[in-house]
PDB file of C-alpha atoms and ligand atoms in Angstrom:
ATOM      1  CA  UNK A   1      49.352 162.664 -62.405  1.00  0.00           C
ATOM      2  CA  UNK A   2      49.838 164.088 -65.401  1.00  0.00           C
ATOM      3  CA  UNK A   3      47.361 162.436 -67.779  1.00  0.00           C
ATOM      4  CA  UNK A   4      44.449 162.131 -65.107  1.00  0.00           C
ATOM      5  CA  UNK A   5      41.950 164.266 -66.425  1.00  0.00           C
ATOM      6  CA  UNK A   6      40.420 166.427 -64.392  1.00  0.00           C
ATOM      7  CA  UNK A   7      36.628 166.026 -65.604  1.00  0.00           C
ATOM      8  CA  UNK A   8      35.323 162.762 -65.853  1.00  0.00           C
ATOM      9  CA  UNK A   9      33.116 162.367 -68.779  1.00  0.00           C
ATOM     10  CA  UNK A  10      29.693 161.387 -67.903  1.00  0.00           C
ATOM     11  CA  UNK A  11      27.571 158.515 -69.900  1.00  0.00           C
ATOM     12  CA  UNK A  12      24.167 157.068 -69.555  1.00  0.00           C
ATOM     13  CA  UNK A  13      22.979 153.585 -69.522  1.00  0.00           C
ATOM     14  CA  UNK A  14      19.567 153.806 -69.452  1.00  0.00           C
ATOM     15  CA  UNK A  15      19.573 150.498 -69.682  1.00  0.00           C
ATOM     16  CA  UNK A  16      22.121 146.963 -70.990  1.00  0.00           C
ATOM     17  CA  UNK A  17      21.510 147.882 -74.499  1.00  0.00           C
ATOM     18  CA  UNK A  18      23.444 151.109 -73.875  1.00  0.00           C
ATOM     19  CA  UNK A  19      26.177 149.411 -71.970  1.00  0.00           C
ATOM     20  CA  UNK A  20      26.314 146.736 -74.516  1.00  0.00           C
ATOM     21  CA  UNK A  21      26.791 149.475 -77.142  1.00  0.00           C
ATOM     22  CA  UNK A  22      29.173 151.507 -74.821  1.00  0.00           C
ATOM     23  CA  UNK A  23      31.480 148.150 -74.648  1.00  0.00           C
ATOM     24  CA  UNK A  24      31.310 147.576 -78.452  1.00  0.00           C
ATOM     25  CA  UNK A  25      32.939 151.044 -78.926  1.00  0.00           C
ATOM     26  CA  UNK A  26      35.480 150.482 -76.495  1.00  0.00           C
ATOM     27  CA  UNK A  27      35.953 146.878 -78.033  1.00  0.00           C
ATOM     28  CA  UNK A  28      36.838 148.637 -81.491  1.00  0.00           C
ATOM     29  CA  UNK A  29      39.162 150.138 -79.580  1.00  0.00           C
ATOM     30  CA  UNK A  30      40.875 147.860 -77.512  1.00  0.00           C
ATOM     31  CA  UNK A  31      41.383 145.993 -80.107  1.00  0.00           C
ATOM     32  CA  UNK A  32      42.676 148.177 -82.599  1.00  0.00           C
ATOM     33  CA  UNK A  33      39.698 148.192 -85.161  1.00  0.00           C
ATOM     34  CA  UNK A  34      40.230 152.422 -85.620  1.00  0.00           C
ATOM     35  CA  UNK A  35      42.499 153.403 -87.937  1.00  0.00           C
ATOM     36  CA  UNK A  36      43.086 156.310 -86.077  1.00  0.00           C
ATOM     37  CA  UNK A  37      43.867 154.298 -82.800  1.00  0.00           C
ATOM     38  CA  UNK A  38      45.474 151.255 -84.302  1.00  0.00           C
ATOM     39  CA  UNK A  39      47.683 149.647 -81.544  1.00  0.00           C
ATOM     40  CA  UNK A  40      45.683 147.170 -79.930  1.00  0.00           C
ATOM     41  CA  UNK A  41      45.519 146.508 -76.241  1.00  0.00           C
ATOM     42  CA  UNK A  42      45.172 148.978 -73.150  1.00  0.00           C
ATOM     43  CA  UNK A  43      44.006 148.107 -69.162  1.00  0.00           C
ATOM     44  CA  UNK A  44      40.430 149.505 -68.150  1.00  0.00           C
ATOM     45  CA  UNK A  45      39.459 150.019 -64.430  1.00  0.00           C
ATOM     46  CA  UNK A  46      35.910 149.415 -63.415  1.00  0.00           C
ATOM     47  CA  UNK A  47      34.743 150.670 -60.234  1.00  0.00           C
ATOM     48  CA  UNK A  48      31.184 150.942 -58.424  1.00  0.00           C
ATOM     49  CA  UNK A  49      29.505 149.187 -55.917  1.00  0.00           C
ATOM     50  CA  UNK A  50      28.020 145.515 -56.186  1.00  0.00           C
ATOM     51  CA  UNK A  51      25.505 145.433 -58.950  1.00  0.00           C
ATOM     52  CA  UNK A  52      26.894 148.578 -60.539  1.00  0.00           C
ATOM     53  CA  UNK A  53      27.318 146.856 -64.134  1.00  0.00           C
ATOM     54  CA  UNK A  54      30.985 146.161 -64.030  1.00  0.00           C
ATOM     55  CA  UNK A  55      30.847 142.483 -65.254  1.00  0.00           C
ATOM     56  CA  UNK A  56      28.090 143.641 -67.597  1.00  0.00           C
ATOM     57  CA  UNK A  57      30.229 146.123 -69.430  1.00  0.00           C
ATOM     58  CA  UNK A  58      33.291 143.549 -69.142  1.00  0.00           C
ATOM     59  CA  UNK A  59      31.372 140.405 -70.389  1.00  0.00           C
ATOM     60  CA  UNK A  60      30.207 142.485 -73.424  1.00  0.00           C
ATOM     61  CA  UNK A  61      33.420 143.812 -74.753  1.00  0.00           C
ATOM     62  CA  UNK A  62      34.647 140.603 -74.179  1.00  0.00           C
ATOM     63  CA  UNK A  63      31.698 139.565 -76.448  1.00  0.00           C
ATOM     64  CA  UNK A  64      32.533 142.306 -79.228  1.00  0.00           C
ATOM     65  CA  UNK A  65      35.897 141.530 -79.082  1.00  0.00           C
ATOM     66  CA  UNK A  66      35.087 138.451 -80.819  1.00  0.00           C
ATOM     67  CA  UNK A  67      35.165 135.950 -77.446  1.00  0.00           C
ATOM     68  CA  UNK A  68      32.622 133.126 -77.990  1.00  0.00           C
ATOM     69  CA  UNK A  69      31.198 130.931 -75.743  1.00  0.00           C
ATOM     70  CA  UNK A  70      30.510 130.941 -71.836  1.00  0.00           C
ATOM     71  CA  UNK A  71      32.188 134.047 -70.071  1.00  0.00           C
ATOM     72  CA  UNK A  72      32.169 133.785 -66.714  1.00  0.00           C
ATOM     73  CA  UNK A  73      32.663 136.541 -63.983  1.00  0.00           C
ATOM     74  CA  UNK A  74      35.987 135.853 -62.052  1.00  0.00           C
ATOM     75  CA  UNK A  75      34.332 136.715 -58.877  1.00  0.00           C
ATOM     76  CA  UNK A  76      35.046 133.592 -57.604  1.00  0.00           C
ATOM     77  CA  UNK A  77      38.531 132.362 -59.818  1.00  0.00           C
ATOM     78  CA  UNK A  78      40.437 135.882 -59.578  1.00  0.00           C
ATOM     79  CA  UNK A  79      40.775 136.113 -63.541  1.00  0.00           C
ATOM     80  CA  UNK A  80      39.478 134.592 -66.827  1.00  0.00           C
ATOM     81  CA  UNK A  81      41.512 134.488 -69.826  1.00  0.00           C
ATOM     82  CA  UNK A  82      41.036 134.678 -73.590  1.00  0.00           C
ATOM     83  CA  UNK A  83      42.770 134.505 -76.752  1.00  0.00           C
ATOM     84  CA  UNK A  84      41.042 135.952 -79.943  1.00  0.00           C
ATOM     85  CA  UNK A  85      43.136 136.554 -82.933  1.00  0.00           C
ATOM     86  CA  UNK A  86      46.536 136.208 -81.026  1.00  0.00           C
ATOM     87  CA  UNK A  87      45.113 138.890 -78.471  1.00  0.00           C
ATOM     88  CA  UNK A  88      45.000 137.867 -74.944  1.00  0.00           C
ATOM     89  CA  UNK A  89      42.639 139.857 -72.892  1.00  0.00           C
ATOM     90  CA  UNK A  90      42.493 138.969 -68.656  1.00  0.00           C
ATOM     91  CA  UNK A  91      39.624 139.810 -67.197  1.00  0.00           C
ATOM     92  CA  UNK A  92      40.274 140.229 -63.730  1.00  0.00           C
ATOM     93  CA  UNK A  93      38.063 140.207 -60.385  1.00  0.00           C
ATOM     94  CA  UNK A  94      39.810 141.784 -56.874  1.00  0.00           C
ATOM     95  CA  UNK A  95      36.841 141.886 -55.024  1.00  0.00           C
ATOM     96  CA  UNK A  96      37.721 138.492 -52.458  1.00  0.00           C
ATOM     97  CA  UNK A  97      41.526 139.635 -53.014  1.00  0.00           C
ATOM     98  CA  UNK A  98      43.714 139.576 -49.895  1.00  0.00           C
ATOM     99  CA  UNK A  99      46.587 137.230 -50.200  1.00  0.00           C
ATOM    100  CA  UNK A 100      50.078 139.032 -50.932  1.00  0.00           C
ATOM    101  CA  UNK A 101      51.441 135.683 -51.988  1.00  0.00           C
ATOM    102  CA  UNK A 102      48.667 134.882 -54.312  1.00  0.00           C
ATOM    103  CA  UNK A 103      49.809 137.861 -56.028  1.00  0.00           C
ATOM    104  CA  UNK A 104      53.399 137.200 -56.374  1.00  0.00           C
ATOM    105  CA  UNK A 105      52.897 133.125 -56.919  1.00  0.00           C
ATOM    106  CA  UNK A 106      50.131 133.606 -60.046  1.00  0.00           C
ATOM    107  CA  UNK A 107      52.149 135.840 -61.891  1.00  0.00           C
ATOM    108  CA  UNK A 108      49.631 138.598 -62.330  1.00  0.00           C
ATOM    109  CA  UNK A 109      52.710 141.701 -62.366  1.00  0.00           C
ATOM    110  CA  UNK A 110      53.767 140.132 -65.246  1.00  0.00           C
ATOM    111  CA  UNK A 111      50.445 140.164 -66.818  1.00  0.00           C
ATOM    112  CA  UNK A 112      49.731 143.462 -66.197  1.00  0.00           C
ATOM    113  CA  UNK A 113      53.205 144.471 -68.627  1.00  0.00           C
ATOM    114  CA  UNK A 114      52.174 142.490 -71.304  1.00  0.00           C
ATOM    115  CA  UNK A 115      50.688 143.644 -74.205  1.00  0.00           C
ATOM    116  CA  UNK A 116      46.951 142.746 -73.931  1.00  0.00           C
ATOM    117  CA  UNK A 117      43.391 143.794 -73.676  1.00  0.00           C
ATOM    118  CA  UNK A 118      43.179 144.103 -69.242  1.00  0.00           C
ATOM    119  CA  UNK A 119      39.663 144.582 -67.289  1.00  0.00           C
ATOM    120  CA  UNK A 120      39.733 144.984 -63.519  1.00  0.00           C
ATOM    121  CA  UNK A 121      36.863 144.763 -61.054  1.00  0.00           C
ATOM    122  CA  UNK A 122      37.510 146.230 -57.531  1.00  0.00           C
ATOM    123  CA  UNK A 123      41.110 147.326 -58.704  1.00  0.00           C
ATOM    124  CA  UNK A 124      40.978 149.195 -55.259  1.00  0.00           C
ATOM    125  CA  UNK A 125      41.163 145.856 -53.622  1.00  0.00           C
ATOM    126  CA  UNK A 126      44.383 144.891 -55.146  1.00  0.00           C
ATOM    127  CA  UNK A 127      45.983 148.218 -52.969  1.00  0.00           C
ATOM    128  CA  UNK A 128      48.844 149.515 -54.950  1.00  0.00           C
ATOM    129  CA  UNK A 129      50.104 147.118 -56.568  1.00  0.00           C
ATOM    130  CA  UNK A 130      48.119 147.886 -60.342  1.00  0.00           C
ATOM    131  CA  UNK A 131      49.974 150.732 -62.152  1.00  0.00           C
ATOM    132  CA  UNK A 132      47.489 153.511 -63.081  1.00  0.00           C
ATOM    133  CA  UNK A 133      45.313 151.979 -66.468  1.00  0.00           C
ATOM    134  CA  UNK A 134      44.690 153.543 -69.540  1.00  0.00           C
ATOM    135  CA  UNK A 135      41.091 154.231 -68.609  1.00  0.00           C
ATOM    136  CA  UNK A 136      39.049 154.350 -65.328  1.00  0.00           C
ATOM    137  CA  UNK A 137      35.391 153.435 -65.527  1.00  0.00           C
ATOM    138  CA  UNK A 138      32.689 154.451 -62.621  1.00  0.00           C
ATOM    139  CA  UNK A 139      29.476 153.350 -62.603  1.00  0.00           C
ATOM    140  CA  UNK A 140      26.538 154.020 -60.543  1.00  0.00           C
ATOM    141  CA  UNK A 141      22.984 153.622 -60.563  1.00  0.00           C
ATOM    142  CA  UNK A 142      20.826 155.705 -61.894  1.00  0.00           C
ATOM    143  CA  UNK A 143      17.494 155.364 -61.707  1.00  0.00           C
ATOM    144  CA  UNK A 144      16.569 152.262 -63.027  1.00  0.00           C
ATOM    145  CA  UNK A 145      19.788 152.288 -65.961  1.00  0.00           C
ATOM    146  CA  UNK A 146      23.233 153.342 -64.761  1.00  0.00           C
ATOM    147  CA  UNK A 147      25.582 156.311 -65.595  1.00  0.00           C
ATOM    148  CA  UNK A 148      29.163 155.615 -66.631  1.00  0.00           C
ATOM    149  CA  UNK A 149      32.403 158.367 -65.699  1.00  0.00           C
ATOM    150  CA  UNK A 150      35.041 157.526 -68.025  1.00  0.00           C
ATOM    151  CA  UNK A 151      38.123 159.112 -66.580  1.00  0.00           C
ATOM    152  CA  UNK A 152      41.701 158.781 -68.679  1.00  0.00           C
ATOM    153  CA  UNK A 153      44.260 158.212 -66.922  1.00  0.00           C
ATOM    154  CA  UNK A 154      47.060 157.917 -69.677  1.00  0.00           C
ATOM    155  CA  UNK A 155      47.905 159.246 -72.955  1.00  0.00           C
ATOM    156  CA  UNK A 156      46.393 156.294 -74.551  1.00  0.00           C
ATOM    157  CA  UNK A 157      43.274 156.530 -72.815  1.00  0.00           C
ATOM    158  CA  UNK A 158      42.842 160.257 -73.632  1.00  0.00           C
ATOM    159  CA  UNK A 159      43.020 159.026 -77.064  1.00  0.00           C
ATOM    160  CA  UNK A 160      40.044 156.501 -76.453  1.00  0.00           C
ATOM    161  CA  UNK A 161      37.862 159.582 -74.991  1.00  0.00           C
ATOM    162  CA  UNK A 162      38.435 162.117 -77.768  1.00  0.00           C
ATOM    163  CA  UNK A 163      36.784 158.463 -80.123  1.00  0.00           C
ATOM    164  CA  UNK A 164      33.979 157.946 -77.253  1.00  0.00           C
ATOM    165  CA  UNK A 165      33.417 161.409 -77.322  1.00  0.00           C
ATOM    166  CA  UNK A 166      33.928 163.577 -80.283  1.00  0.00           C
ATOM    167  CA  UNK A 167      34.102 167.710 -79.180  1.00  0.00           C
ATOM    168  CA  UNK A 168      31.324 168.806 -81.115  1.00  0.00           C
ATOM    169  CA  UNK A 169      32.068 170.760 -84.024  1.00  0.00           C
TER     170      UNK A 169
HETATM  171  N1  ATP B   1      22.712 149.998 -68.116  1.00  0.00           N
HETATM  172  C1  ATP B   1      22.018 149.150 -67.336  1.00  0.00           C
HETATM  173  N2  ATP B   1      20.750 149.449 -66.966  1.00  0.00           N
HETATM  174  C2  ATP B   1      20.064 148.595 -66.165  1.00  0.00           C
HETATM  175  N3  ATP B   1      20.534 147.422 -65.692  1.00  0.00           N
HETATM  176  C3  ATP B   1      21.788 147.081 -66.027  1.00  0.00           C
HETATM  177  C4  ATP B   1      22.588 147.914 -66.864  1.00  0.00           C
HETATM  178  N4  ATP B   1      23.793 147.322 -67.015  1.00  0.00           N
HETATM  179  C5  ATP B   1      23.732 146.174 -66.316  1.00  0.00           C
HETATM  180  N5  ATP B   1      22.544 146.017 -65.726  1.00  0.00           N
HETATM  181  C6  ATP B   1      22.093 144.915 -64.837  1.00  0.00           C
HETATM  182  O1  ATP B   1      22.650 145.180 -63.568  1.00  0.00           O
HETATM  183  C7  ATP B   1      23.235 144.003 -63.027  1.00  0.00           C
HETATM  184  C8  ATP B   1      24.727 144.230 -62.947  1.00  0.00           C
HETATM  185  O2  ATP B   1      25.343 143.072 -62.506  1.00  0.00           O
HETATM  186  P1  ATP B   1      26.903 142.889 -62.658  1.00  0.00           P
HETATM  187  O3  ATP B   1      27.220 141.505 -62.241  1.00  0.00           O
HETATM  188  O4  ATP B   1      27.351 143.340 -63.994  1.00  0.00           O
HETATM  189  O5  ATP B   1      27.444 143.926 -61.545  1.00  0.00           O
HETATM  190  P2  ATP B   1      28.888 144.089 -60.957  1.00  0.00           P
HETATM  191  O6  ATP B   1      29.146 145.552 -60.887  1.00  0.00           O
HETATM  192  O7  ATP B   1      29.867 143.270 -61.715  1.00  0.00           O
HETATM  193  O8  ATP B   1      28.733 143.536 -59.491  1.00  0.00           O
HETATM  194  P3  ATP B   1      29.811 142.824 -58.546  1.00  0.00           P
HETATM  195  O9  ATP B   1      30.526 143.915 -57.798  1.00  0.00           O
HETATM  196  O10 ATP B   1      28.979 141.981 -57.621  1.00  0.00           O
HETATM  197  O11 ATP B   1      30.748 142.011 -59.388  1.00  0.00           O
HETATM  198  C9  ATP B   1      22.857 142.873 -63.961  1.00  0.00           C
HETATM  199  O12 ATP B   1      21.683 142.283 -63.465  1.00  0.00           O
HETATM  200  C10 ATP B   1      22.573 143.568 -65.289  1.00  0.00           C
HETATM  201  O13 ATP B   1      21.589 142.908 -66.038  1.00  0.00           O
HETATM  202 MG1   MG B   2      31.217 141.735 -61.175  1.00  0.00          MG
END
């Protein structure tokens, strides 16, 4: 693919406060807050195994992105929804994901095209049906915090890195 980078870019979360300000930074982003990287919107991928953080990173760029009041994991619903500022951001869980139909009959293809802010738990669960997203997230433990491969996968999310992660001069 020809935007996959080849070297994930490693980031520690030694503990929430560091994935809360991880998610801020990709909330300026995803919603267009850098002049540099003004078009809002973009699809992030969040992989790692139960407990990894995914939610945790999801539910605070949801957060910094200006949603207010309860956000709840869609562990159990499939995907949450919210509007801020005429941006719609889906925040999608896969992990109980099995029905073909449910896919076609709640419309989720055509959320995927629109132009919005899109967060998937266990996108491996949804087989192929999600086009590749901007940027894939990883997390694992580590130690007591977690550690955080950001991986681009498009244009767009190469973009994002090169913010996240300024070369050094
Ligand atoms: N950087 C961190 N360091 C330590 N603990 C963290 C960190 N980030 C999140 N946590 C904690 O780890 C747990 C992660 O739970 P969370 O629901 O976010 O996981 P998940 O990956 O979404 O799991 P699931 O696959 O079940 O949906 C929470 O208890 C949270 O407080
Ligand atoms: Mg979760």
């Amino acid at each position: 693919m020809a935007h996959t980078s080849d070297s994930p870019r490693a980031c520690e979360l030694p503990d929430e406060d560091a994935t809360v300000a991880l998610a801020q930074r990709l909330a300026d982003l995803v919603c267009g807050r850098l002049p540099a990287i003004a078009s809002a919107g973009g699809r992030i991928h969040l992989r790692g195994e139960l407990g990894a953080g995914k939610t945790s990173l999801a539910r605070a760029l949801l957060r910094a992105s200006g949603v207010t009041g309860r956000i709840k994991s869609p562990s159990y619903a499939l995907l949450e929804s919210y509007n801020v500022s005429n941006l719609q951001f889906y925040h999608f869980d896969f992990y109980r994901f099995s029905d073909a139909h449910e896919w076609r009959d709640a419309g989720f293809g055509e959320l995927l095209d629109a132009q919005a802010v899109v967060l998937i738990e266990w996108p491996e669960q949804a087989g192929t049906r999600l086009p590749p997203p901007d940027l894939d997230i990883f997390l694992e433990y580590a130690g007591t915090g977690r550690r955080a491969w950001l991986n681009a996968r498009s244009e767009k999310g190469q973009r994002w890195l090169t913010y996240l992660n300024p070369p050094h001069p």
